[in-house]
Coordinates of C-alpha atoms in Angstrom, one line a residue:
Chain A
M132 CA 0.8 -14.4 20.4
S133 CA -1.3 -17.5 20.2
F134 CA -1.8 -20.4 17.8
S135 CA -4.7 -22.5 17.0
I136 CA -4.2 -26.0 15.4
L137 CA -6.3 -27.8 13.0
F138 CA -5.5 -31.5 12.1
L139 CA -5.7 -32.2 8.6
G140 CA -4.7 -35.9 8.4
T141 CA -1.5 -38.0 7.9
E142 CA 0.9 -38.1 4.9
S143 CA 3.6 -40.7 4.3
R144 CA 6.7 -38.5 3.8
A145 CA 10.3 -38.2 5.1
D146 CA 11.6 -35.4 2.8
F147 CA 11.6 -32.0 4.5
A148 CA 14.2 -30.0 2.7
E149 CA 16.1 -27.6 4.9
S150 CA 15.4 -24.7 2.5
H151 CA 11.7 -25.1 2.7
F152 CA 11.1 -26.2 6.3
L153 CA 11.8 -24.8 9.8
V154 CA 12.6 -27.6 12.3
G155 CA 11.8 -27.8 15.8
Q156 CA 12.1 -30.8 18.1
T157 CA 10.8 -32.0 21.5
D158 CA 13.0 -32.1 24.5
N159 CA 12.9 -35.9 24.7
E160 CA 13.9 -35.8 21.0
A161 CA 10.8 -38.1 20.3
F162 CA 9.0 -35.7 17.9
R163 CA 10.1 -33.4 15.2
L164 CA 7.9 -30.4 13.9
Y165 CA 8.5 -29.1 10.4
A166 CA 7.0 -25.8 9.6
D167 CA 6.5 -25.2 5.8
V168 CA 7.9 -21.7 5.1
D169 CA 6.3 -21.6 1.6
S170 CA 3.0 -22.0 3.0
I171 CA 3.0 -19.0 5.2
Q172 CA 0.3 -16.5 4.3
Q173 CA -1.2 -13.5 5.9
V174 CA -4.9 -13.5 6.3
R175 CA -7.5 -10.8 7.0
F176 CA -8.2 -9.7 10.5
N177 CA -4.5 -9.8 11.5
A178 CA -3.9 -13.4 11.5
F179 CA -1.6 -15.7 9.6
T180 CA -1.6 -19.4 8.7
L181 CA 0.9 -22.1 7.9
T182 CA 1.3 -25.8 7.4
A183 CA 3.2 -27.8 9.8
Y184 CA 4.1 -31.5 10.0
L185 CA 4.7 -33.7 13.1
V186 CA 6.8 -36.7 12.7
N187 CA 7.6 -39.4 15.3
E188 CA 11.2 -39.9 15.3
K189 CA 11.0 -43.2 17.1
A190 CA 8.2 -44.7 15.0
P191 CA 9.2 -47.3 12.3
S192 CA 7.0 -45.8 9.7
R193 CA 7.7 -42.1 8.4
T194 CA 4.0 -41.0 8.9
A195 CA 3.8 -37.2 9.0
Y196 CA 0.8 -35.6 10.9
K197 CA -0.3 -32.7 8.8
F198 CA -1.6 -29.5 10.8
Q199 CA -2.8 -26.0 9.7
A200 CA -1.7 -23.6 12.2
T201 CA -3.3 -20.0 12.6
G202 CA -1.2 -17.4 14.5
N203 CA -3.2 -14.7 16.2
P204 CA -1.1 -11.8 17.4
T205 CA -2.4 -9.6 20.2
G206 CA -0.9 -6.2 21.2
S207 CA 1.7 -4.6 19.0
F208 CA 5.0 -5.9 18.0
E209 CA 7.1 -6.1 15.0
D210 CA 7.3 -9.1 12.6
T211 CA 10.1 -11.2 14.1
P212 CA 11.5 -14.6 14.6
V213 CA 10.9 -16.0 18.0
R214 CA 11.1 -19.3 19.8
V215 CA 7.6 -20.9 19.9
T216 CA 6.8 -23.5 22.4
F217 CA 4.7 -26.7 21.3
H218 CA 3.3 -29.5 23.1
V219 CA 2.6 -33.0 21.7
K220 CA 0.2 -35.3 23.4
N221 CA 0.5 -38.9 22.5
G222 CA -1.8 -41.0 24.6
S223 CA -0.9 -40.4 28.1
A224 CA 2.4 -39.0 27.4
N225 CA 3.3 -35.3 27.0
S226 CA 6.3 -33.8 25.2
T227 CA 7.3 -30.2 25.0
G228 CA 9.5 -28.7 22.3
T229 CA 10.5 -25.4 20.7
I230 CA 10.8 -24.1 17.1
L231 CA 12.3 -20.9 16.0
M232 CA 9.9 -19.4 13.6
P233 CA 8.6 -16.0 12.2
V234 CA 5.6 -14.4 13.8
Y235 CA 3.8 -11.5 12.3
N236 CA 1.6 -8.6 13.2
A237 CA -0.3 -6.8 10.5
T238 CA -1.0 -3.8 12.8
K239 CA 0.7 -0.7 11.3
F240 CA 4.3 -0.7 12.3
D241 CA 7.3 0.6 10.2
L242 CA 9.8 -2.2 9.9
L243 CA 12.6 0.0 8.4
Q244 CA 14.7 2.5 10.1
V245 CA 15.4 5.7 8.1
S246 CA 18.7 7.8 8.9
K247 CA 17.5 11.4 9.5
Q248 CA 18.5 13.7 6.8
D249 CA 20.8 16.5 8.2
Q250 CA 20.5 18.7 5.1
P251 CA 18.4 18.7 1.9
A252 CA 20.0 16.6 -1.0
Y253 CA 21.5 18.7 -3.9
V254 CA 19.8 18.0 -7.2
S255 CA 21.3 19.5 -10.2
V256 CA 18.6 20.8 -12.9
S257 CA 21.0 20.4 -15.6
G258 CA 20.4 16.4 -15.7
A259 CA 19.3 13.4 -13.9
T260 CA 20.7 13.0 -10.3
Q261 CA 21.4 9.6 -8.7
M262 CA 20.5 9.7 -5.1
E263 CA 20.8 7.0 -2.5
F264 CA 18.7 6.9 0.6
Q265 CA 20.1 4.7 3.5
L266 CA 17.7 2.3 5.1
G267 CA 18.2 0.0 8.0
N268 CA 16.7 -3.1 9.2
P269 CA 17.1 -3.7 13.0
A270 CA 18.8 -6.6 14.4
D271 CA 16.8 -9.6 15.7
S272 CA 14.1 -8.9 13.1
L273 CA 13.3 -10.8 9.8
P274 CA 14.7 -9.9 6.5
V275 CA 12.8 -7.1 4.7
S276 CA 12.0 -7.2 1.0
I277 CA 11.3 -3.8 -0.8
T278 CA 9.1 -4.6 -3.9
D279 CA 7.9 -1.2 -4.9
V280 CA 9.0 2.5 -4.6
A281 CA 6.6 5.3 -5.4
I282 CA 8.0 9.0 -5.4
N283 CA 6.1 12.0 -5.5
G284 CA 7.1 15.8 -5.0
N285 CA 5.2 18.4 -3.5
C286 CA 6.0 20.6 -6.5
A287 CA 4.8 18.3 -9.2
K288 CA 5.8 20.4 -12.1
C289 CA 9.4 20.6 -10.9
W290 CA 10.1 17.1 -12.0
N291 CA 10.5 15.2 -15.2
Q292 CA 11.1 11.9 -13.6
L293 CA 11.2 10.4 -10.1
S294 CA 11.8 6.7 -10.1
S295 CA 13.7 3.9 -8.4
S296 CA 15.3 0.7 -10.1
V297 CA 13.6 -1.2 -7.1
A298 CA 10.6 -3.0 -8.2
Q299 CA 8.6 -6.3 -7.8
K300 CA 11.0 -8.2 -10.1
S301 CA 14.2 -6.4 -8.8
S302 CA 13.4 -6.1 -5.0
L303 CA 15.9 -4.8 -2.5
Q304 CA 16.3 -7.2 0.4
I305 CA 17.8 -5.9 3.7
E306 CA 19.0 -8.5 6.2
P307 CA 18.6 -7.9 9.9
G308 CA 21.2 -5.6 11.5
T309 CA 22.2 -4.2 8.1
N310 CA 21.9 -1.0 6.1
A311 CA 21.1 -0.8 2.4
S312 CA 21.1 2.2 -0.1
L313 CA 17.8 2.7 -1.9
P314 CA 18.7 4.0 -5.4
L315 CA 16.6 6.8 -6.5
L316 CA 16.7 8.6 -10.0
L317 CA 15.7 12.3 -9.8
S318 CA 15.3 14.3 -13.0
P319 CA 14.1 17.8 -12.4
N320 CA 12.2 20.1 -14.8
S321 CA 14.9 22.8 -15.2
I322 CA 12.9 26.2 -15.3
P323 CA 10.2 25.3 -12.8
A324 CA 12.7 23.8 -10.5
L325 CA 15.0 27.0 -10.7
L326 CA 12.0 29.4 -10.1
Q327 CA 10.9 27.0 -7.2
G328 CA 14.3 27.6 -5.5
A329 CA 14.9 31.2 -6.6
L330 CA 13.6 32.9 -3.5
L331 CA 14.7 30.3 -0.9
L332 CA 18.1 31.5 -0.2
K333 CA 18.8 29.7 3.1
P334 CA 21.0 26.8 2.5
D335 CA 19.1 24.5 4.8
A336 CA 15.8 25.3 3.4
P337 CA 14.5 22.5 1.2
H338 CA 13.2 23.7 -2.3
D339 CA 10.9 20.7 -2.5
T340 CA 10.1 17.6 -0.3
L341 CA 9.8 14.2 -1.8
S342 CA 7.3 11.6 -0.3
I343 CA 9.0 8.3 -0.9
T344 CA 6.4 5.4 -0.2
L345 CA 8.1 2.1 0.0
T346 CA 6.1 -1.2 -0.3
Y347 CA 7.7 -4.1 1.5
H348 CA 7.2 -7.2 3.5
A349 CA 9.0 -9.3 5.9
V350 CA 10.6 -12.4 4.5
P351 CA 9.2 -15.1 4.6
G352 CA 5.7 -14.4 4.1
G353 CA 5.1 -11.2 5.9
A354 CA 2.1 -8.8 5.2
E355 CA 2.6 -6.1 2.6
K356 CA 3.4 -2.8 4.4
K357 CA 3.7 0.7 3.2
Q358 CA 6.1 3.3 4.8
T359 CA 6.4 6.8 3.7
I360 CA 9.7 9.0 4.1
A361 CA 10.0 12.5 3.5
A362 CA 13.2 13.8 1.9
G363 CA 14.0 17.5 1.3
V364 CA 15.8 18.5 -1.8
R365 CA 17.5 21.8 -3.0
F366 CA 17.8 22.4 -6.8
G367 CA 21.1 23.7 -8.1
P368 CA 21.6 25.2 -11.5
G369 CA 24.4 22.9 -12.5
L370 CA 27.9 23.8 -13.6
F371 CA 26.9 25.7 -16.8
G372 CA 24.3 27.7 -15.1
L373 CA 26.5 28.6 -12.3
A374 CA 29.3 29.6 -14.7
L375 CA 26.8 31.7 -16.6
A376 CA 25.7 33.5 -13.3
L377 CA 29.4 34.0 -12.5
C378 CA 30.0 35.6 -15.9
G379 CA 27.1 37.7 -15.8
G380 CA 27.9 38.9 -12.2
I381 CA 31.6 39.7 -13.3
A382 CA 30.4 41.6 -16.3
L383 CA 27.8 43.7 -14.1
G384 CA 30.4 44.2 -11.4
L385 CA 32.9 45.5 -13.9
T386 CA 30.5 47.7 -15.6
A387 CA 29.4 49.2 -12.3
R388 CA 33.1 49.7 -11.2
Y389 CA 33.8 51.5 -14.6
L390 CA 30.7 53.7 -14.0
L391 CA 31.9 54.6 -10.6
T392 CA 35.5 55.0 -11.1
D393 CA 36.1 55.5 -14.8
K394 CA 38.4 52.5 -14.6
L395 CA 38.1 48.8 -14.9
G396 CA 40.8 48.0 -12.5
N397 CA 43.6 49.6 -10.5
E398 CA 45.7 52.7 -11.6
N399 CA 47.6 52.0 -15.0
E400 CA 46.1 48.5 -15.1
P401 CA 45.2 47.3 -18.6
A402 CA 41.6 46.6 -19.2
L403 CA 42.3 43.0 -20.3
H404 CA 44.2 42.3 -17.3
A405 CA 41.5 43.8 -15.0
I406 CA 38.9 41.7 -16.7
L407 CA 40.9 38.4 -16.4
S408 CA 41.7 39.4 -12.8
A409 CA 38.0 39.7 -12.1
L410 CA 37.4 36.4 -13.7
V411 CA 39.9 34.5 -11.8
L412 CA 39.0 36.0 -8.3
G413 CA 35.3 35.6 -9.0
L414 CA 36.0 31.9 -9.7
I415 CA 38.2 31.5 -6.7
A416 CA 35.6 33.3 -4.5
E417 CA 32.7 30.8 -5.8
C418 CA 34.9 27.8 -5.4
V419 CA 35.9 28.7 -1.9
G420 CA 32.4 29.6 -0.9
I421 CA 31.1 26.2 -2.3
L422 CA 33.8 24.4 -0.5
V423 CA 33.6 26.0 2.9
T424 CA 29.7 25.7 2.8
S425 CA 29.5 22.3 1.7
Y426 CA 32.2 20.6 3.6
G427 CA 32.6 22.7 6.6
N428 CA 30.5 24.5 9.3
S429 CA 31.2 28.0 7.7
K430 CA 28.3 30.1 6.3
L431 CA 28.3 32.7 3.3
V432 CA 26.7 35.8 4.6
L433 CA 25.6 38.7 2.4
F434 CA 23.9 41.6 3.9
G435 CA 23.0 39.7 6.9
M436 CA 21.5 36.7 5.0
D437 CA 22.9 33.2 5.1
V438 CA 23.0 32.2 1.5
D439 CA 24.1 29.2 -0.6
P440 CA 26.8 29.9 -3.2
R441 CA 25.6 27.0 -5.4
Q442 CA 22.4 28.8 -6.3
L443 CA 22.2 31.3 -9.2
F444 CA 21.5 34.5 -7.4
P445 CA 24.1 34.2 -4.6
A446 CA 26.8 33.2 -7.2
F447 CA 25.7 36.3 -9.2
V448 CA 25.9 38.7 -6.4
L449 CA 29.2 37.2 -5.2
A450 CA 30.8 37.9 -8.6
V451 CA 29.4 41.4 -8.8
F452 CA 31.1 42.2 -5.4
V453 CA 34.3 40.6 -6.3
S454 CA 34.7 42.2 -9.7
G455 CA 33.1 45.5 -8.6
G456 CA 35.6 45.9 -5.9
A457 CA 35.5 48.3 -3.0
A458 CA 33.8 51.1 -5.0
V459 CA 30.7 49.0 -5.8
V460 CA 30.6 47.3 -2.3
S461 CA 30.6 50.6 -0.6
R462 CA 27.9 52.0 -3.0
I463 CA 25.8 49.2 -2.5
T464 CA 26.3 49.1 1.3
A465 CA 25.6 52.9 1.4
F466 CA 22.5 52.4 -0.7
F467 CA 21.2 49.7 1.6
G468 CA 22.0 51.7 4.7
K469 CA 20.0 54.6 3.2
A470 CA 17.2 52.1 2.6
K471 CA 17.1 51.1 6.1
Chain B
M74 CA -21.7 15.1 -63.0
N75 CA -22.1 12.0 -61.1
C76 CA -18.6 10.8 -62.1
F77 CA -17.2 14.2 -61.2
L78 CA -18.8 14.1 -57.7
R79 CA -17.6 10.6 -57.1
G80 CA -14.0 11.7 -58.2
R81 CA -14.3 14.6 -55.7
L82 CA -15.5 12.4 -52.8
L83 CA -12.7 9.8 -53.6
Q84 CA -10.1 12.6 -53.6
R85 CA -11.4 14.0 -50.3
W86 CA -11.3 10.5 -48.8
K87 CA -7.8 10.0 -49.9
L88 CA -6.9 13.4 -48.4
W89 CA -8.7 12.6 -45.2
R90 CA -7.3 9.0 -44.8
P91 CA -4.1 10.0 -43.2
C92 CA -5.7 12.5 -41.0
R93 CA -8.2 9.8 -39.8
L94 CA -5.3 7.5 -39.1
L95 CA -3.6 10.3 -37.1
L96 CA -6.6 10.9 -35.3
A97 CA -7.4 7.3 -34.5
L98 CA -3.7 7.0 -33.3
G99 CA -4.0 10.1 -31.2
L100 CA -7.3 8.7 -29.6
A101 CA -5.7 5.3 -29.0
L102 CA -2.7 6.9 -27.3
Q103 CA -4.7 9.3 -25.1
P104 CA -4.7 8.0 -21.6
G105 CA -8.3 6.6 -20.5
N106 CA -10.0 7.1 -17.5
G107 CA -8.2 4.4 -15.7
A108 CA -4.8 4.9 -17.3
D109 CA -3.1 6.0 -14.2
S110 CA -5.6 4.0 -11.8
P111 CA -4.0 1.4 -9.8
R112 CA -4.7 -2.2 -11.0
L113 CA -6.5 -4.8 -8.9
R114 CA -3.7 -6.4 -6.6
R115 CA -4.4 -8.1 -3.5
P116 CA -8.1 -8.1 -3.5
A117 CA -9.0 -8.3 0.2
M118 CA -12.7 -8.0 0.7
M119 CA -15.9 -7.6 -1.5
D120 CA -19.7 -7.1 -1.7
S121 CA -22.2 -6.9 -4.6
N122 CA -25.1 -4.7 -4.9
G123 CA -28.5 -6.1 -3.9
S124 CA -29.2 -7.6 -7.5
G125 CA -25.7 -8.9 -7.8
S126 CA -25.1 -7.1 -11.1
D127 CA -22.3 -5.0 -9.7
L128 CA -19.3 -6.1 -7.7
F129 CA -17.3 -3.9 -5.5
V130 CA -13.8 -4.9 -4.2
V131 CA -11.5 -3.4 -1.8
D132 CA -7.7 -4.2 -2.2
A133 CA -4.9 -4.4 0.4
S134 CA -3.9 -0.8 -0.7
A135 CA -7.3 0.5 0.1
N136 CA -8.6 1.1 -3.3
L137 CA -12.1 0.3 -4.1
H138 CA -12.7 -1.1 -7.6
A139 CA -16.3 -1.2 -9.0
F140 CA -17.2 -3.8 -11.6
H141 CA -20.2 -4.7 -13.9
V142 CA -20.7 -8.4 -13.8
K143 CA -21.2 -9.6 -17.2
Q144 CA -22.0 -13.3 -18.2
N145 CA -18.4 -14.3 -18.6
A146 CA -16.4 -11.1 -17.4
L147 CA -16.0 -8.4 -15.0
V148 CA -15.8 -4.9 -16.4
E149 CA -14.2 -2.2 -14.2
Y150 CA -16.0 1.0 -14.3
R151 CA -14.9 2.9 -11.4
Q152 CA -12.1 3.3 -8.8
M153 CA -11.8 5.3 -5.5
S154 CA -9.3 5.4 -2.7
L155 CA -10.1 5.1 0.8
P156 CA -8.4 7.6 3.2
A157 CA -4.8 6.3 4.1
D158 CA -5.4 6.4 7.8
F159 CA -8.5 4.2 7.5
A160 CA -7.7 0.5 8.0
A161 CA -10.5 -1.4 6.4
S162 CA -11.4 -4.8 7.6
D163 CA -14.7 -5.5 6.0
M164 CA -17.3 -3.8 3.8
T165 CA -20.9 -4.0 2.9
Y166 CA -22.8 -2.4 0.2
L167 CA -25.9 -0.3 0.8
L168 CA -28.7 1.5 -1.2
S169 CA -30.4 4.4 0.4
G170 CA -33.1 6.0 -1.9
S171 CA -31.2 6.2 -5.2
Q172 CA -27.7 6.7 -3.3
E173 CA -25.3 3.8 -3.5
S174 CA -22.8 3.8 -0.7
F175 CA -20.7 1.4 1.4
L176 CA -20.2 0.7 5.1
I177 CA -16.6 0.0 5.9
A178 CA -15.6 -1.4 9.3
G179 CA -12.1 -1.1 10.4
T180 CA -9.8 1.1 12.5
L181 CA -9.2 4.9 12.3
S182 CA -6.2 6.2 14.3
R183 CA -6.2 3.0 16.4
R184 CA -9.7 3.2 17.3
G185 CA -12.6 1.0 15.8
A186 CA -14.5 2.8 13.3
V187 CA -17.4 2.3 10.7
A188 CA -17.5 4.7 7.9
L189 CA -20.0 5.4 5.4
F190 CA -18.5 6.3 1.8
S191 CA -20.4 7.2 -1.2
L192 CA -19.6 5.5 -4.5
D193 CA -17.3 8.5 -5.6
G194 CA -15.3 8.3 -2.4
K195 CA -16.7 11.0 -0.3
S196 CA -17.0 10.2 3.5
L197 CA -20.5 10.8 4.5
Q198 CA -20.6 9.7 8.1
T199 CA -18.3 7.9 10.7
W200 CA -19.2 6.0 13.8
S201 CA -16.5 5.3 16.5
L202 CA -16.1 2.5 18.7
R203 CA -13.5 1.7 21.5
N204 CA -12.9 -1.8 20.1
I205 CA -11.4 -2.9 16.8
C206 CA -14.2 -3.4 14.3
S207 CA -13.8 -6.6 12.2
G208 CA -16.9 -7.9 10.2
I209 CA -20.0 -6.0 9.0
D210 CA -23.1 -6.8 7.2
F211 CA -26.2 -4.7 6.3
G212 CA -29.9 -5.6 6.3
A213 CA -31.5 -3.8 3.2
A214 CA -35.1 -4.0 4.4
T215 CA -34.6 -3.0 8.0
H216 CA -31.7 -0.6 7.2
V217 CA -29.8 -1.9 10.1
A218 CA -26.0 -3.1 10.1
Y219 CA -24.4 -5.3 12.5
V220 CA -20.7 -5.0 13.4
A221 CA -18.4 -7.4 15.1
T222 CA -15.2 -6.5 17.1
S223 CA -12.1 -8.6 17.1
D224 CA -10.6 -7.7 20.3
S225 CA -13.6 -7.8 22.7
N226 CA -15.8 -10.4 20.7
E227 CA -18.8 -8.3 20.8
I228 CA -21.5 -7.6 18.2
Y229 CA -22.9 -4.1 17.8
R230 CA -26.0 -2.8 15.9
L231 CA -25.7 0.4 13.8
E232 CA -28.9 2.3 12.8
M233 CA -28.1 4.6 9.9
K234 CA -29.8 7.5 11.8
S235 CA -28.4 6.9 15.1
P236 CA -25.0 8.6 16.0
K237 CA -24.0 5.6 18.3
L238 CA -23.6 1.8 17.8
T239 CA -25.7 -0.3 20.3
F240 CA -24.3 -3.2 22.1
V241 CA -26.0 -6.4 21.2
T242 CA -24.1 -9.3 22.8
Q243 CA -20.6 -10.7 23.5
V244 CA -19.6 -14.0 22.2
D245 CA -18.1 -15.6 25.4
D246 CA -16.5 -18.6 23.7
A247 CA -14.9 -16.7 20.9
A248 CA -11.2 -15.9 20.5
K249 CA -11.3 -13.3 17.7
L250 CA -14.4 -12.3 15.7
G251 CA -14.1 -11.8 12.1
P252 CA -16.5 -11.6 9.2
L253 CA -20.2 -11.4 9.8
A254 CA -23.3 -12.2 7.8
F255 CA -26.9 -11.3 8.6
D256 CA -30.0 -13.4 7.9
E257 CA -32.5 -10.5 7.8
V258 CA -35.7 -12.7 7.5
R259 CA -34.9 -14.8 10.6
Q260 CA -33.1 -12.0 12.4
E261 CA -30.0 -14.3 12.8
I262 CA -26.4 -13.3 12.9
Y263 CA -23.7 -15.6 11.6
V264 CA -20.1 -14.6 12.8
A265 CA -16.8 -16.4 12.2
D266 CA -14.1 -16.9 14.8
V267 CA -10.8 -16.3 12.8
A268 CA -8.6 -17.6 15.5
A269 CA -10.5 -20.7 16.6
G270 CA -11.8 -21.7 13.2
R271 CA -15.6 -21.7 14.2
I272 CA -18.8 -20.3 13.2
Y273 CA -21.3 -18.9 15.8
K274 CA -25.0 -18.2 15.2
Y275 CA -26.7 -15.6 17.2
S276 CA -30.4 -15.3 17.3
I277 CA -31.5 -11.7 18.0
A278 CA -35.0 -12.7 19.3
A279 CA -33.7 -15.6 21.6
K280 CA -30.7 -13.4 22.6
A281 CA -28.5 -16.6 22.5
S282 CA -25.5 -17.7 20.6
T283 CA -24.6 -21.2 19.6
T284 CA -21.6 -22.7 17.9
L285 CA -22.8 -23.6 14.3
V286 CA -19.6 -25.4 13.0
T287 CA -16.1 -26.0 13.9
G288 CA -13.1 -27.5 11.9
L289 CA -12.0 -24.4 9.9
S290 CA -8.8 -23.0 10.0
A291 CA -9.1 -19.2 9.6
P292 CA -12.6 -18.1 8.1
T293 CA -12.2 -14.7 6.8
A294 CA -15.3 -14.2 4.7
L295 CA -19.0 -15.1 5.1
S296 CA -21.8 -14.8 2.7
F297 CA -25.4 -15.8 3.3
D298 CA -27.8 -16.8 0.5
P299 CA -31.4 -16.2 1.8
D300 CA -32.8 -18.3 -1.1
S301 CA -31.0 -21.6 -0.2
D302 CA -30.3 -20.8 3.4
R303 CA -26.7 -21.6 2.8
L304 CA -23.9 -19.9 4.4
Y305 CA -20.7 -19.8 2.3
I306 CA -17.3 -19.7 4.1
A307 CA -14.0 -18.7 2.8
D308 CA -11.1 -20.3 4.6
P309 CA -7.6 -19.1 3.2
G310 CA -6.0 -21.6 5.8
R311 CA -7.6 -24.6 4.0
R312 CA -7.5 -22.7 0.8
G313 CA -11.2 -23.2 -0.1
I314 CA -14.8 -22.3 0.1
F315 CA -17.1 -24.3 2.3
T316 CA -20.8 -24.2 2.7
I317 CA -23.3 -25.1 5.5
D318 CA -27.0 -25.5 5.6
T319 CA -28.1 -23.2 8.3
R320 CA -31.5 -25.0 8.6
S321 CA -30.1 -28.3 9.5
S322 CA -30.3 -29.2 13.1
K323 CA -26.6 -30.5 12.8
P324 CA -24.9 -28.5 10.0
V325 CA -22.0 -30.0 8.4
L326 CA -19.3 -28.3 6.6
T327 CA -19.4 -29.1 2.9
G328 CA -16.6 -28.4 0.3
F329 CA -17.7 -26.0 -2.2
A330 CA -14.7 -25.1 -4.2
A331 CA -10.9 -25.8 -3.5
G332 CA -7.8 -26.4 -5.6
Q333 CA -8.4 -23.3 -7.8
M334 CA -7.4 -20.7 -5.4
Q335 CA -4.4 -19.7 -3.3
S336 CA -5.8 -17.4 -0.5
P337 CA -9.6 -16.9 -0.7
S338 CA -10.1 -13.7 1.3
G339 CA -13.5 -12.0 0.4
M340 CA -16.7 -13.3 -1.0
A341 CA -19.9 -12.0 -2.6
L342 CA -23.2 -13.4 -4.0
L343 CA -23.9 -12.4 -7.7
S344 CA -26.7 -12.5 -10.0
Q345 CA -27.8 -15.9 -11.6
N346 CA -26.8 -17.8 -8.3
R347 CA -23.2 -17.2 -8.8
V348 CA -20.4 -16.6 -6.2
A349 CA -17.5 -14.4 -6.5
V350 CA -14.3 -15.0 -4.4
A351 CA -11.5 -12.6 -4.0
D352 CA -8.2 -14.6 -4.2
Y353 CA -5.6 -12.4 -2.3
G354 CA -2.7 -14.5 -3.2
A355 CA -3.4 -14.7 -6.9
D356 CA -4.4 -11.1 -7.4
S357 CA -7.6 -12.3 -9.0
V358 CA -11.4 -12.6 -8.6
L359 CA -13.1 -15.9 -9.3
V360 CA -16.7 -16.5 -10.3
F361 CA -18.3 -19.8 -9.5
S362 CA -21.7 -21.4 -10.3
N363 CA -23.8 -22.3 -7.1
K364 CA -22.6 -25.8 -7.8
G365 CA -19.0 -24.8 -7.4
S366 CA -17.7 -25.0 -10.9
L367 CA -15.4 -22.2 -11.8
L368 CA -17.1 -20.0 -14.5
F369 CA -14.4 -17.5 -15.0
R370 CA -11.4 -15.7 -13.4
F371 CA -10.8 -12.1 -13.6
S372 CA -7.0 -10.8 -13.3
A373 CA -6.1 -7.2 -14.1
P374 CA -3.8 -7.0 -17.0
N375 CA -0.1 -6.2 -16.3

């Protein structure tokens, strides 16, 4: 990193408000250097400029020497605060000082850390889902301000709305060494979304992948950068859809049981009791399936396939097996055995 | 009969009126060509067509905006996006036969590159270079472009039919070469040093470079006017436009326009001796007369 300096003249001023100026001092305390934070601007060809004032602390008059500094980064490094050494030549005397100030590098470099997604995010097709994405800003860097978020899905027709409340006027600032949640609002288009996920039964296979493009800059004065994050999502039918699949599966399972055994339940069991038992057992099986696959390391395996009980088809099949009982299960197993 | 016909016509008109209103409303609500197009934000570099009747601006998001230049306005008529992996640093317009295109210098996959794009965004040809390409300008008569590099401070010659760039010179004193302007008549190249705030002149015939002017902060755009032999310099560090008389034996930096702009980043000469300036910080394009008075300002509506 190197700086070139252009002398612009003198100004009579003593007001260098702390909120607008960074201050450095020579080792002999003879000169103070004030860097104007508001004047920092990025220019083309990977350079940045800022205005700085040099004040002789021992002179009776408060004359400030105004300079334009141009920073020229070399190599690749992230935008970061560093201690910059400066030299003041006053006649034959030389003074050296340091100032802690931000330096920038416009070469493409992602400033934000994104935590790796272990599993696709679950999005219900029955309404809008609020999703939060964890972003981190490494320590010893500059604050980062996110000013725009653009979201696109690979399956464009699967979505009614993909948006974020973060925008130019409501930016999200992440301080160095901290994490922040990026709020996203995902509203799927029910039928295309369900169709998109209908054949992808494996619970860790995303139904769609979102490209989230963040526009941000280091604060203060950093160049606008873009970083794109990929996020996998799985569509779910929502509570109502799942209940329908469950009821449909129970009805089909009971019908199949009746056709195979001429009975809805066990010996001498009233029909109503058998139906209610099937409903309750189906519901318990579905709840247990969801709980163990969502919060544990367990898997729900049907016919050798690892399936997600939150999806319509697995919920339906699970209900058929539970309500159909041993007769239906053995018949289907035998059928698949023959098919092999 | 006449009265009857008029009555029928009036009746039809009255019947049609709500339909016409709905039709008009429907047309008004239909998205136009540019409804989903990104508006001009952070204009970074620009060039005009030969006559200066059209202006082409590349913004920081690598979108190219094409404008018709009117008396007191810019009218956008086309947009295209450059490839996401191409980091543009400078551009120049060229007309080959009846085909309008652009040469854009920059980096592609961390290597220097010059790419030729058609006006509809098709990549036509790419030249690669080991060094980072910074400034570029094109000579319409000779059909030759010159390219500066910012890391090795070299100048290369690009002939459209040749697959390789040819080394021309290295400016030894330079810290970081940026924008470049080509005087085709006198075969001289003007190139700015962004880091040292200087302008160098390189004579192709004499194969020698000289420092033309110093005292700039960060010159990021050059435009050479062959009619007046003036070189226009945009300096965002000093927040102004400067000119020098290139024929003078001791060229002096003269203020052309200042105070109206935040961060002049790109520049182009327009028809009727006008100068367009891309104000990166203010998201706008300013058009000046050749005397330096502001004629109008274009900002994309929110």
